[in-house]
Amino acid sequence: ARGRSRRRFSLLPYLFAIPILIYEAIFVLYPIYQGIESSFYTQANLGTPPVWVGLKNYRRLIHDDFFWNSLRQPFVFMFGGIVISIGFGLLSAVVLNRAFLGRSAARAIITLPWAFPDVPAALIFIWMLNPQFGVMNVFARWLPWVNENQKWLLDPNLAMASVILITAW
C-alpha cells in the first residue's frame, strides 16, 4: 500500500436514502401517476364510475381559449420577472463595480431586498399600492395623463405589472 488507501463499500448512505425515496414515491410520484391516469377518464356524476375517454379530454383542452389564457399568465409573470430581475441585477452590478463616492453605501442599500423578510415586504407593497392612500398614487398623480387614483392590484392592466415588479424587488 504505497500511500493509497482503498475505499471500502458502505451500505449506510443507501440506507439513509431509502426513507426519502419512499416518501417521494408516496407523496410525489404516486399523485402524479394518479393525475395522469385520471386525465383519460370522465365522470358524469359523483356516484357513477369513471368512463374511459382516452385523449378526448386533451383534445377539448387544446381547443379551450380559457386554458391558453390561463397558461399565458404564468409565462408572462415568469418572463417579466426574469427579465427585470436579471436586467436590474446586471445593471446594478455594472454600476456598482465602478469606483464612485458612496459606492459602499450604495452596495449596502442594494442588498436590502435580500435581507428584508418576505411577509413585511409584501405588507409594505400592499400599503404602497393601496388605491385610497397608497404612496404610488402620489407619484402617479405627478404624471400629466393620470387624473385619478390607480387600482394597482385590482385593474387587470396594472395588476400583472405590479406583481412582477414586487416579485423582482
Short mmCIF file of C-alpha atoms in Angstrom, two decimals:
data_model
loop_
_atom_site.label_atom_id
_atom_site.label_comp_id
_atom_site.label_asym_id
_atom_site.label_seq_id
_atom_site.Cartn_x
_atom_site.Cartn_y
_atom_site.Cartn_z
CA ALA A 1 0.00 0.00 0.00
CA ARG A 2 2.08 2.88 -1.29
CA GLY A 3 0.12 5.61 0.44
CA ARG A 4 -3.05 4.84 -1.45
CA SER A 5 -6.00 3.76 0.62
CA ARG A 6 -8.72 1.67 -0.88
CA ARG A 7 -12.24 2.88 -0.37
CA ARG A 8 -14.48 0.38 1.30
CA PHE A 9 -18.02 -0.01 0.01
CA SER A 10 -20.53 1.19 2.57
CA LEU A 11 -24.21 0.43 2.51
CA LEU A 12 -25.05 3.10 5.11
CA PRO A 13 -25.58 6.07 2.70
CA TYR A 14 -28.01 3.99 0.65
CA LEU A 15 -29.92 3.02 3.79
CA PHE A 16 -30.24 6.70 4.71
CA ALA A 17 -31.66 7.44 1.26
CA ILE A 18 -34.40 4.77 1.45
CA PRO A 19 -36.83 6.82 3.63
CA ILE A 20 -36.50 9.79 1.26
CA LEU A 21 -37.15 7.60 -1.77
CA ILE A 22 -40.21 6.04 -0.11
CA TYR A 23 -41.53 9.49 0.81
CA GLU A 24 -41.01 10.78 -2.73
CA ALA A 25 -42.69 7.73 -4.23
CA ILE A 26 -45.76 8.02 -1.98
CA PHE A 27 -46.26 11.78 -1.88
CA VAL A 28 -44.88 12.91 -5.26
CA LEU A 29 -44.72 10.15 -7.87
CA TYR A 30 -47.97 8.35 -6.99
CA PRO A 31 -50.13 11.53 -7.10
CA ILE A 32 -48.54 12.44 -10.44
CA TYR A 33 -49.37 8.98 -11.76
CA GLN A 34 -52.96 9.25 -10.46
CA GLY A 35 -53.40 12.65 -12.09
CA ILE A 36 -52.17 11.42 -15.45
CA GLU A 37 -54.29 8.27 -15.24
CA SER A 38 -57.46 10.15 -14.25
CA SER A 39 -57.00 12.55 -17.18
CA PHE A 40 -58.00 9.70 -19.52
CA TYR A 41 -61.37 9.24 -17.76
CA THR A 42 -64.52 11.31 -17.31
CA GLN A 43 -67.11 11.07 -14.57
CA ALA A 44 -70.67 12.20 -15.24
CA ASN A 45 -71.90 12.23 -11.64
CA LEU A 46 -70.20 11.79 -8.30
CA GLY A 47 -71.71 8.36 -7.62
CA THR A 48 -71.09 6.83 -11.04
CA PRO A 49 -67.89 5.03 -12.04
CA PRO A 50 -65.47 6.87 -14.33
CA VAL A 51 -65.67 6.20 -18.08
CA TRP A 52 -62.60 5.82 -20.31
CA VAL A 53 -62.46 8.63 -22.89
CA GLY A 54 -58.82 8.38 -23.99
CA LEU A 55 -57.42 11.59 -25.43
CA LYS A 56 -60.82 13.31 -25.70
CA ASN A 57 -60.11 15.47 -22.62
CA TYR A 58 -56.83 16.63 -24.15
CA ARG A 59 -58.47 17.45 -27.47
CA ARG A 60 -61.07 19.54 -25.65
CA LEU A 61 -58.31 21.23 -23.64
CA ILE A 62 -56.34 22.22 -26.74
CA HIS A 63 -59.40 23.97 -28.22
CA ASP A 64 -60.31 25.80 -24.99
CA ASP A 65 -59.43 29.54 -25.02
CA PHE A 66 -59.62 29.74 -21.22
CA PHE A 67 -56.83 27.11 -20.98
CA TRP A 68 -54.50 29.05 -23.27
CA ASN A 69 -55.20 32.29 -21.41
CA SER A 70 -54.52 30.63 -18.06
CA LEU A 71 -51.32 29.15 -19.50
CA ARG A 72 -50.22 32.53 -20.85
CA GLN A 73 -50.45 34.33 -17.49
CA PRO A 74 -47.75 32.31 -15.67
CA PHE A 75 -45.42 32.63 -18.65
CA VAL A 76 -45.88 36.42 -18.74
CA PHE A 77 -45.21 36.51 -14.99
CA MET A 78 -42.15 34.25 -15.30
CA PHE A 79 -40.67 36.03 -18.33
CA GLY A 80 -41.29 39.51 -16.88
CA GLY A 81 -39.84 38.60 -13.51
CA ILE A 82 -36.75 37.01 -15.03
CA VAL A 83 -36.09 39.87 -17.46
CA ILE A 84 -36.48 42.54 -14.79
CA SER A 85 -34.51 40.65 -12.13
CA ILE A 86 -31.61 39.76 -14.40
CA GLY A 87 -31.67 43.13 -16.15
CA PHE A 88 -31.65 45.11 -12.91
CA GLY A 89 -29.06 42.75 -11.40
CA LEU A 90 -26.69 43.16 -14.35
CA LEU A 91 -27.21 46.91 -14.49
CA SER A 92 -26.59 47.34 -10.77
CA ALA A 93 -23.52 45.06 -10.95
CA VAL A 94 -22.02 47.15 -13.75
CA VAL A 95 -22.77 50.42 -11.95
CA LEU A 96 -21.61 49.25 -8.51
CA ASN A 97 -18.40 47.75 -9.91
CA ARG A 98 -17.12 51.22 -10.85
CA ALA A 99 -15.45 53.47 -8.32
CA PHE A 100 -17.56 56.45 -7.17
CA LEU A 101 -18.26 58.37 -3.99
CA GLY A 102 -20.71 56.44 -1.79
CA ARG A 103 -20.21 53.10 -3.53
CA SER A 104 -20.12 51.22 -0.20
CA ALA A 105 -23.41 52.79 0.88
CA ALA A 106 -24.98 52.02 -2.50
CA ARG A 107 -23.84 48.39 -2.22
CA ALA A 108 -25.37 48.17 1.26
CA ILE A 109 -28.67 49.63 0.04
CA ILE A 110 -28.84 47.28 -2.95
CA THR A 111 -28.69 44.26 -0.59
CA LEU A 112 -31.75 45.38 1.42
CA PRO A 113 -34.28 43.30 -0.56
CA TRP A 114 -32.23 40.18 0.19
CA ALA A 115 -32.12 40.92 3.92
CA PHE A 116 -35.75 42.04 4.28
CA PRO A 117 -38.25 39.28 5.18
CA ASP A 118 -40.94 38.45 2.61
CA VAL A 119 -44.07 39.00 4.71
CA PRO A 120 -43.28 42.56 5.86
CA ALA A 121 -42.15 43.41 2.33
CA ALA A 122 -45.46 42.15 0.91
CA LEU A 123 -47.43 44.14 3.50
CA ILE A 124 -45.45 47.30 2.71
CA PHE A 125 -46.08 46.87 -1.02
CA ILE A 126 -49.81 46.33 -0.39
CA TRP A 127 -49.82 49.54 1.63
CA MET A 128 -47.86 51.41 -1.07
CA LEU A 129 -50.26 50.23 -3.81
CA ASN A 130 -53.46 50.94 -1.87
CA PRO A 131 -55.99 52.72 -4.15
CA GLN A 132 -57.11 55.22 -1.48
CA PHE A 133 -53.95 56.27 0.39
CA GLY A 134 -51.04 54.46 -1.25
CA VAL A 135 -47.85 56.37 -1.91
CA MET A 136 -47.65 55.08 -5.50
CA ASN A 137 -50.74 57.09 -6.37
CA VAL A 138 -48.98 60.23 -5.14
CA PHE A 139 -46.18 59.59 -7.61
CA ALA A 140 -48.58 58.53 -10.37
CA ARG A 141 -50.55 61.78 -9.99
CA TRP A 142 -47.39 63.69 -10.98
CA LEU A 143 -47.81 62.26 -14.48
CA PRO A 144 -49.94 64.54 -16.67
CA TRP A 145 -52.18 61.75 -18.04
CA VAL A 146 -53.11 60.33 -14.60
CA ASN A 147 -56.18 62.11 -13.21
CA GLU A 148 -57.43 59.64 -10.62
CA ASN A 149 -56.03 57.12 -8.17
CA GLN A 150 -54.98 53.87 -9.80
CA LYS A 151 -56.16 50.49 -8.55
CA TRP A 152 -52.74 48.86 -8.92
CA LEU A 153 -53.69 45.35 -7.82
CA LEU A 154 -57.33 45.40 -8.99
CA ASP A 155 -57.01 46.74 -12.53
CA PRO A 156 -56.27 43.88 -14.97
CA ASN A 157 -53.98 46.17 -16.98
CA LEU A 158 -51.85 47.12 -13.97
CA ALA A 159 -52.03 44.06 -11.71
CA MET A 160 -49.60 41.82 -13.60
CA ALA A 161 -47.00 44.58 -13.96
CA SER A 162 -47.36 45.45 -10.27
CA VAL A 163 -46.93 41.85 -9.14
CA ILE A 164 -43.95 41.34 -11.47
CA LEU A 165 -42.24 44.44 -10.06
CA ILE A 166 -42.95 43.37 -6.48
CA THR A 167 -41.56 39.91 -7.17
CA ALA A 168 -38.47 41.29 -8.89
CA TRP A 169 -37.83 43.54 -5.91
#
